[in-house]
PDB file of C-alpha atoms in Angstrom:
ATOM      1  CA  MET D  29       6.316  -2.022  25.958  1.00 57.00           C
ATOM      2  CA  SER D  30       4.648  -4.004  23.512  1.00 87.00           C
ATOM      3  CA  LEU D  31       1.444  -1.854  23.539  1.00 92.00           C
ATOM      4  CA  LEU D  32       3.303   1.281  22.573  1.00 94.00           C
ATOM      5  CA  PHE D  33       5.223   0.112  19.976  1.00 95.00           C
ATOM      6  CA  THR D  34       2.028  -1.169  18.848  1.00 95.00           C
ATOM      7  CA  LEU D  35       0.478   2.203  19.294  1.00 97.00           C
ATOM      8  CA  ALA D  36       3.255   4.319  17.516  1.00 97.00           C
ATOM      9  CA  ALA D  37       3.477   2.045  14.737  1.00 98.00           C
ATOM     10  CA  TYR D  38      -0.103   2.372  13.826  1.00 98.00           C
ATOM     11  CA  LEU D  39      -0.362   5.951  14.526  1.00 98.00           C
ATOM     12  CA  ILE D  40       2.949   6.260  11.865  1.00 98.00           C
ATOM     13  CA  GLY D  41       0.862   4.234   9.345  1.00 98.00           C
ATOM     14  CA  SER D  42      -2.178   6.681   9.780  1.00 98.00           C
ATOM     15  CA  ILE D  43      -0.344   9.554   8.420  1.00 98.00           C
ATOM     16  CA  PRO D  44      -2.362  10.366   5.376  1.00 97.00           C
ATOM     17  CA  THR D  45      -0.155  11.274   2.512  1.00 97.00           C
ATOM     18  CA  ALA D  46      -1.606  11.204  -0.189  1.00 97.00           C
ATOM     19  CA  LEU D  47      -4.566  13.172   1.370  1.00 96.00           C
ATOM     20  CA  LEU D  48      -1.903  16.021   2.759  1.00 97.00           C
ATOM     21  CA  VAL D  49      -0.155  16.321  -0.711  1.00 96.00           C
ATOM     22  CA  GLY D  50      -3.719  16.782  -2.529  1.00 95.00           C
ATOM     23  CA  LYS D  51      -5.109  19.365  -0.173  1.00 95.00           C
ATOM     24  CA  TYR D  52      -1.904  21.674   0.334  1.00 94.00           C
ATOM     25  CA  PHE D  53      -0.237  21.508  -3.168  1.00 93.00           C
ATOM     26  CA  PHE D  54      -3.378  20.808  -5.365  1.00 94.00           C
ATOM     27  CA  GLN D  55      -6.527  21.863  -2.926  1.00 93.00           C
ATOM     28  CA  ILE D  56      -8.166  18.785  -3.772  1.00 94.00           C
ATOM     29  CA  ASP D  57      -9.350  15.649  -1.562  1.00 95.00           C
ATOM     30  CA  ILE D  58      -7.789  12.657  -3.734  1.00 96.00           C
ATOM     31  CA  ARG D  59     -10.676  10.362  -2.396  1.00 95.00           C
ATOM     32  CA  GLU D  60     -12.899  12.462  -4.859  1.00 94.00           C
ATOM     33  CA  HIS D  61     -10.802  11.746  -8.174  1.00 94.00           C
ATOM     34  CA  GLY D  62      -9.429   9.103 -10.081  1.00 92.00           C
ATOM     35  CA  SER D  63      -9.808   5.803  -8.057  1.00 92.00           C
ATOM     36  CA  ASN D  64     -11.071   7.734  -5.074  1.00 93.00           C
ATOM     37  CA  ASN D  65      -8.229   5.906  -3.106  1.00 95.00           C
ATOM     38  CA  PRO D  66      -5.733   8.077  -1.145  1.00 95.00           C
ATOM     39  CA  GLY D  67      -2.716   6.033  -1.957  1.00 94.00           C
ATOM     40  CA  ALA D  68       0.673   6.209  -4.329  1.00 94.00           C
ATOM     41  CA  THR D  69      -1.100   4.838  -7.400  1.00 94.00           C
ATOM     42  CA  ASN D  70      -3.926   7.308  -7.233  1.00 95.00           C
ATOM     43  CA  SER D  71      -1.668   9.671  -6.479  1.00 95.00           C
ATOM     44  CA  ILE D  72       0.611   9.260  -9.532  1.00 94.00           C
ATOM     45  CA  ARG D  73      -2.839   9.139 -11.289  1.00 93.00           C
ATOM     46  CA  VAL D  74      -4.362  12.397 -10.586  1.00 95.00           C
ATOM     47  CA  LEU D  75      -1.541  14.201  -8.837  1.00 95.00           C
ATOM     48  CA  GLY D  76       1.236  13.457 -11.374  1.00 93.00           C
ATOM     49  CA  LYS D  77       4.555  11.711 -10.969  1.00 93.00           C
ATOM     50  CA  LYS D  78       6.517  14.073  -8.945  1.00 94.00           C
ATOM     51  CA  ALA D  79       3.976  14.301  -6.012  1.00 95.00           C
ATOM     52  CA  GLY D  80       3.029  10.520  -6.856  1.00 95.00           C
ATOM     53  CA  ILE D  81       6.673   9.409  -6.349  1.00 97.00           C
ATOM     54  CA  ALA D  82       6.426  11.820  -3.295  1.00 97.00           C
ATOM     55  CA  VAL D  83       3.565  10.085  -1.932  1.00 97.00           C
ATOM     56  CA  LEU D  84       5.217   6.719  -2.838  1.00 97.00           C
ATOM     57  CA  LEU D  85       8.647   7.376  -0.937  1.00 98.00           C
ATOM     58  CA  ILE D  86       6.746   8.857   2.012  1.00 98.00           C
ATOM     59  CA  ASP D  87       4.408   5.739   2.186  1.00 98.00           C
ATOM     60  CA  ILE D  88       7.290   3.578   1.940  1.00 98.00           C
ATOM     61  CA  GLY D  89       9.393   5.409   4.704  1.00 98.00           C
ATOM     62  CA  LYS D  90       6.333   5.229   6.908  1.00 98.00           C
ATOM     63  CA  GLY D  91       6.493   0.995   6.946  1.00 98.00           C
ATOM     64  CA  ALA D  92      10.362   0.951   7.251  1.00 98.00           C
ATOM     65  CA  LEU D  93      10.365   3.749  10.236  1.00 98.00           C
ATOM     66  CA  ALA D  94       7.692   1.135  11.832  1.00 98.00           C
ATOM     67  CA  ALA D  95       9.345  -1.644  11.340  1.00 98.00           C
ATOM     68  CA  ALA D  96      12.821  -0.065  12.494  1.00 98.00           C
ATOM     69  CA  LEU D  97      11.031   0.986  15.625  1.00 97.00           C
ATOM     70  CA  PRO D  98      11.883  -2.351  17.572  1.00 96.00           C
ATOM     71  CA  ILE D  99      15.282  -2.566  16.480  1.00 96.00           C
ATOM     72  CA  LEU D 100      16.187   1.423  17.209  1.00 95.00           C
ATOM     73  CA  PHE D 101      14.998   0.612  20.912  1.00 95.00           C
ATOM     74  CA  ASN D 102      16.435  -3.105  21.115  1.00 93.00           C
ATOM     75  CA  ALA D 103      12.937  -4.177  21.745  1.00 93.00           C
ATOM     76  CA  ASP D 104      12.363  -8.050  21.883  1.00 92.00           C
ATOM     77  CA  ILE D 105       9.247  -7.362  18.912  1.00 94.00           C
ATOM     78  CA  GLU D 106       9.832  -8.987  15.400  1.00 95.00           C
ATOM     79  CA  PRO D 107      10.202  -6.008  13.042  1.00 97.00           C
ATOM     80  CA  LEU D 108       7.745  -7.317  10.858  1.00 97.00           C
ATOM     81  CA  TYR D 109       4.985  -7.333  13.217  1.00 96.00           C
ATOM     82  CA  THR D 110       5.125  -3.350  14.213  1.00 97.00           C
ATOM     83  CA  GLY D 111       5.571  -2.723  10.221  1.00 98.00           C
ATOM     84  CA  LEU D 112       2.569  -4.271   9.642  1.00 97.00           C
ATOM     85  CA  ILE D 113       0.828  -2.423  12.420  1.00 98.00           C
ATOM     86  CA  ALA D 114       1.943   0.519  10.348  1.00 98.00           C
ATOM     87  CA  VAL D 115       0.182  -0.980   7.339  1.00 98.00           C
ATOM     88  CA  VAL D 116      -3.140  -1.345   9.207  1.00 98.00           C
ATOM     89  CA  GLY D 117      -2.811   2.227  10.206  1.00 98.00           C
ATOM     90  CA  HIS D 118      -2.023   3.077   6.508  1.00 98.00           C
ATOM     91  CA  CYS D 119      -5.240   1.302   5.102  1.00 98.00           C
ATOM     92  CA  PHE D 120      -7.290   2.525   7.950  1.00 98.00           C
ATOM     93  CA  PRO D 121      -6.363   5.917   9.312  1.00 98.00           C
ATOM     94  CA  VAL D 122      -7.424   7.544  12.387  1.00 98.00           C
ATOM     95  CA  PHE D 123      -6.735  11.173  11.125  1.00 96.00           C
ATOM     96  CA  ALA D 124      -8.356  10.218   8.151  1.00 96.00           C
ATOM     97  CA  GLY D 125     -11.593   8.936   9.062  1.00 95.00           C
ATOM     98  CA  PHE D 126     -10.490   5.393   8.362  1.00 96.00           C
ATOM     99  CA  ARG D 127     -10.210   5.439   4.749  1.00 95.00           C
ATOM    100  CA  GLY D 128      -6.947   4.959   3.812  1.00 96.00           C
ATOM    101  CA  GLY D 129      -4.291   3.091   0.849  1.00 96.00           C
ATOM    102  CA  LYS D 130      -4.298  -0.161  -0.101  1.00 96.00           C
ATOM    103  CA  ALA D 131      -0.959  -1.275   1.769  1.00 96.00           C
ATOM    104  CA  ILE D 132       1.368  -1.991  -1.028  1.00 97.00           C
ATOM    105  CA  ALA D 133       3.742   0.768  -0.491  1.00 97.00           C
ATOM    106  CA  THR D 134       3.695   0.645   2.929  1.00 98.00           C
ATOM    107  CA  THR D 135       4.476  -2.972   3.192  1.00 98.00           C
ATOM    108  CA  ALA D 136       7.211  -2.595   0.882  1.00 98.00           C
ATOM    109  CA  GLY D 137       8.996  -0.454   3.624  1.00 98.00           C
ATOM    110  CA  THR D 138       8.226  -2.977   6.222  1.00 98.00           C
ATOM    111  CA  LEU D 139      10.043  -5.560   4.505  1.00 98.00           C
ATOM    112  CA  LEU D 140      12.501  -3.674   3.307  1.00 98.00           C
ATOM    113  CA  VAL D 141      13.503  -3.483   6.923  1.00 98.00           C
ATOM    114  CA  ALA D 142      12.051  -6.521   8.365  1.00 97.00           C
ATOM    115  CA  ASP D 143      13.160  -9.216   5.734  1.00 96.00           C
ATOM    116  CA  ILE D 144      15.201  -8.192   2.459  1.00 97.00           C
ATOM    117  CA  GLN D 145      14.008 -11.480   1.003  1.00 97.00           C
ATOM    118  CA  MET D 146      10.669 -11.543   1.334  1.00 97.00           C
ATOM    119  CA  PHE D 147      10.819  -7.930  -0.168  1.00 98.00           C
ATOM    120  CA  PHE D 148      12.541  -9.091  -3.589  1.00 98.00           C
ATOM    121  CA  ILE D 149      10.107 -12.234  -3.674  1.00 97.00           C
ATOM    122  CA  ALA D 150       6.774  -9.900  -3.275  1.00 98.00           C
ATOM    123  CA  TYR D 151       7.762  -7.257  -5.169  1.00 97.00           C
ATOM    124  CA  ILE D 152       9.344  -8.803  -8.230  1.00 98.00           C
ATOM    125  CA  SER D 153       6.456 -10.498  -8.954  1.00 98.00           C
ATOM    126  CA  PHE D 154       4.208  -7.125  -8.343  1.00 98.00           C
ATOM    127  CA  ILE D 155       6.194  -5.911 -11.279  1.00 98.00           C
ATOM    128  CA  ALA D 156       5.993  -8.646 -13.451  1.00 98.00           C
ATOM    129  CA  VAL D 157       2.345  -9.502 -13.013  1.00 98.00           C
ATOM    130  CA  ILE D 158       1.714  -5.940 -13.852  1.00 97.00           C
ATOM    131  CA  TYR D 159       4.274  -6.196 -16.869  1.00 97.00           C
ATOM    132  CA  PHE D 160       2.477  -9.046 -18.479  1.00 97.00           C
ATOM    133  CA  THR D 161      -1.569  -7.921 -17.592  1.00 97.00           C
ATOM    134  CA  LYS D 162      -0.904  -4.059 -17.207  1.00 96.00           C
ATOM    135  CA  TYR D 163      -3.357  -4.473 -14.317  1.00 97.00           C
ATOM    136  CA  VAL D 164      -1.955  -2.900 -11.378  1.00 96.00           C
ATOM    137  CA  TYR D 165      -4.409  -4.384  -9.061  1.00 97.00           C
ATOM    138  CA  TYR D 166      -3.299  -7.851  -9.689  1.00 97.00           C
ATOM    139  CA  GLY D 167       0.468  -7.002  -8.848  1.00 98.00           C
ATOM    140  CA  SER D 168      -0.919  -5.912  -5.815  1.00 98.00           C
ATOM    141  CA  LEU D 169      -2.503  -9.183  -5.151  1.00 98.00           C
ATOM    142  CA  SER D 170       0.495 -11.040  -6.146  1.00 98.00           C
ATOM    143  CA  VAL D 171       2.398  -9.279  -3.405  1.00 98.00           C
ATOM    144  CA  GLY D 172       0.147 -11.259  -0.733  1.00 98.00           C
ATOM    145  CA  LEU D 173      -0.326 -14.148  -2.651  1.00 98.00           C
ATOM    146  CA  SER D 174       3.656 -14.600  -2.957  1.00 98.00           C
ATOM    147  CA  LEU D 175       4.285 -13.523   0.888  1.00 98.00           C
ATOM    148  CA  LEU D 176       1.731 -16.257   1.809  1.00 97.00           C
ATOM    149  CA  ILE D 177       3.191 -19.047  -0.657  1.00 97.00           C
ATOM    150  CA  TYR D 178       6.782 -18.045   0.513  1.00 96.00           C
ATOM    151  CA  SER D 179       5.688 -18.559   4.104  1.00 96.00           C
ATOM    152  CA  PHE D 180       4.545 -21.973   3.938  1.00 94.00           C
ATOM    153  CA  PHE D 181       8.562 -22.517   3.320  1.00 92.00           C
ATOM    154  CA  THR D 182       9.622 -21.014   6.278  1.00 89.00           C
ATOM    155  CA  PRO D 183      10.205 -22.168   9.531  1.00 86.00           C
ATOM    156  CA  ASP D 184       7.953 -19.907  11.396  1.00 83.00           C
ATOM    157  CA  MET D 185       4.443 -21.119  11.066  1.00 84.00           C
ATOM    158  CA  ASP D 186       3.190 -17.494  12.646  1.00 93.00           C
ATOM    159  CA  HIS D 187       3.883 -16.063   9.490  1.00 94.00           C
ATOM    160  CA  ALA D 188       1.732 -18.285   7.391  1.00 95.00           C
ATOM    161  CA  PHE D 189      -1.090 -17.054   9.394  1.00 95.00           C
ATOM    162  CA  VAL D 190      -0.084 -13.395   8.975  1.00 96.00           C
ATOM    163  CA  PHE D 191       0.051 -13.443   5.296  1.00 97.00           C
ATOM    164  CA  SER D 192      -3.181 -15.209   5.341  1.00 97.00           C
ATOM    165  CA  ILE D 193      -4.946 -12.641   7.018  1.00 97.00           C
ATOM    166  CA  PHE D 194      -2.830  -9.969   5.011  1.00 98.00           C
ATOM    167  CA  PHE D 195      -3.806 -11.964   1.772  1.00 98.00           C
ATOM    168  CA  LEU D 196      -7.586 -11.753   2.831  1.00 98.00           C
ATOM    169  CA  LEU D 197      -7.043  -7.743   3.535  1.00 98.00           C
ATOM    170  CA  LEU D 198      -5.772  -7.087   0.168  1.00 98.00           C
ATOM    171  CA  ILE D 199      -8.559  -9.008  -1.589  1.00 98.00           C
ATOM    172  CA  TYR D 200     -10.965  -6.644   0.764  1.00 98.00           C
ATOM    173  CA  LEU D 201      -8.964  -3.613  -0.210  1.00 97.00           C
ATOM    174  CA  HIS D 202      -8.993  -4.353  -3.536  1.00 97.00           C
ATOM    175  CA  ARG D 203     -12.818  -5.216  -3.894  1.00 96.00           C
ATOM    176  CA  SER D 204     -13.610  -2.183  -5.937  1.00 95.00           C
ATOM    177  CA  ASN D 205     -10.974  -3.044  -8.689  1.00 96.00           C
ATOM    178  CA  ILE D 206     -12.460  -7.014  -8.926  1.00 97.00           C
ATOM    179  CA  ARG D 207     -15.921  -5.399  -8.944  1.00 97.00           C
ATOM    180  CA  ASN D 208     -14.811  -3.265 -12.146  1.00 95.00           C
ATOM    181  CA  HIS D 209     -12.729  -5.282 -13.629  1.00 95.00           C
ATOM    182  CA  LEU D 210     -15.859  -7.931 -13.461  1.00 96.00           C
ATOM    183  CA  ASN D 211     -18.069  -4.968 -15.186  1.00 96.00           C
ATOM    184  CA  LYS D 212     -15.082  -4.821 -17.611  1.00 93.00           C
ATOM    185  CA  GLN D 213     -14.117  -1.097 -16.117  1.00 94.00           C
ATOM    186  CA  GLU D 214     -10.901  -1.678 -14.599  1.00 95.00           C
ATOM    187  CA  PRO D 215      -8.505   0.439 -16.665  1.00 94.00           C
ATOM    188  CA  LYS D 216      -5.084  -0.809 -17.242  1.00 94.00           C
ATOM    189  CA  ILE D 217      -2.011   1.112 -16.524  1.00 93.00           C
ATOM    190  CA  ASN D 218      -1.238   1.848 -19.844  1.00 91.00           C
ATOM    191  CA  ASP D 219      -5.073   2.939 -20.473  1.00 90.00           C
ATOM    192  CA  LYS D 220      -5.159   6.595 -22.047  1.00 85.00           C
ATOM    193  CA  SER D 221      -7.939   7.546 -20.922  1.00 83.00           C
ATOM    194  CA  LEU D 222      -6.199   7.931 -17.396  1.00 85.00           C
ATOM    195  CA  LYS D 223      -4.582  11.175 -18.282  1.00 83.00           C
ATOM    196  CA  ASN D 224      -8.276  12.656 -17.874  1.00 85.00           C
ATOM    197  CA  ASP D 225      -7.650  12.106 -14.365  1.00 85.00           C
ATOM    198  CA  ARG D 226      -4.866  14.561 -14.054  1.00 87.00           C
ATOM    199  CA  ILE D 227      -4.857  17.387 -11.964  1.00 85.00           C
ATOM    200  CA  PRO D 228      -2.588  20.461 -12.366  1.00 80.00           C
ATOM    201  CA  PRO D 229      -1.070  21.886  -9.263  1.00 71.00           C
ATOM    202  CA  ARG D 230      -2.616  25.291  -7.934  1.00 66.00           C
ATOM    203  CA  LYS D 231      -0.726  28.362  -6.313  1.00 53.00           C
ATOM    204  CA  ILE D 232      -0.763  27.873  -2.997  1.00 45.00           C
TER     205      ILE D 232
END
């Protein structure tokens, strides 16, 4: 049963939302534009706010649905874990050559269902860090760091191990951002040059 839920959660997470929206509505592979990442942030950057927000909401929904599976089927599995399996699917999707997003939206959906307190801690940190630094990837890394720190103050030490791995995963997924920052090439969220990456929708 656990294997079945793990597989279902991974496949839900593997749905390549940004890739599908980019190909169907814009006739592009979003992995070849902007930051080359098929996630919500790059979708907003390349496809515009409406398409980007649609990608964001669906990616959040993927995590929420995966986390809800044990609840819906009354299974003895922690929702946090099935949600995080969906996050793995989102980052390494079988339907898109294992080239996926950077975990943040799907993690939000997971935490909304699995642990609302964790959600607020992680995403208040996310918003605050971006507000003060203007770097989205700083905010993304702060999600992992805040969850890791929070896990040390909970009685379940399994969470500390899980979020240690999760934080390392975020660092790996954002390695190109870190490299760009070191080379002074990482754009801030208010960088006007980002508008140059915007692609208008095309007629279907």
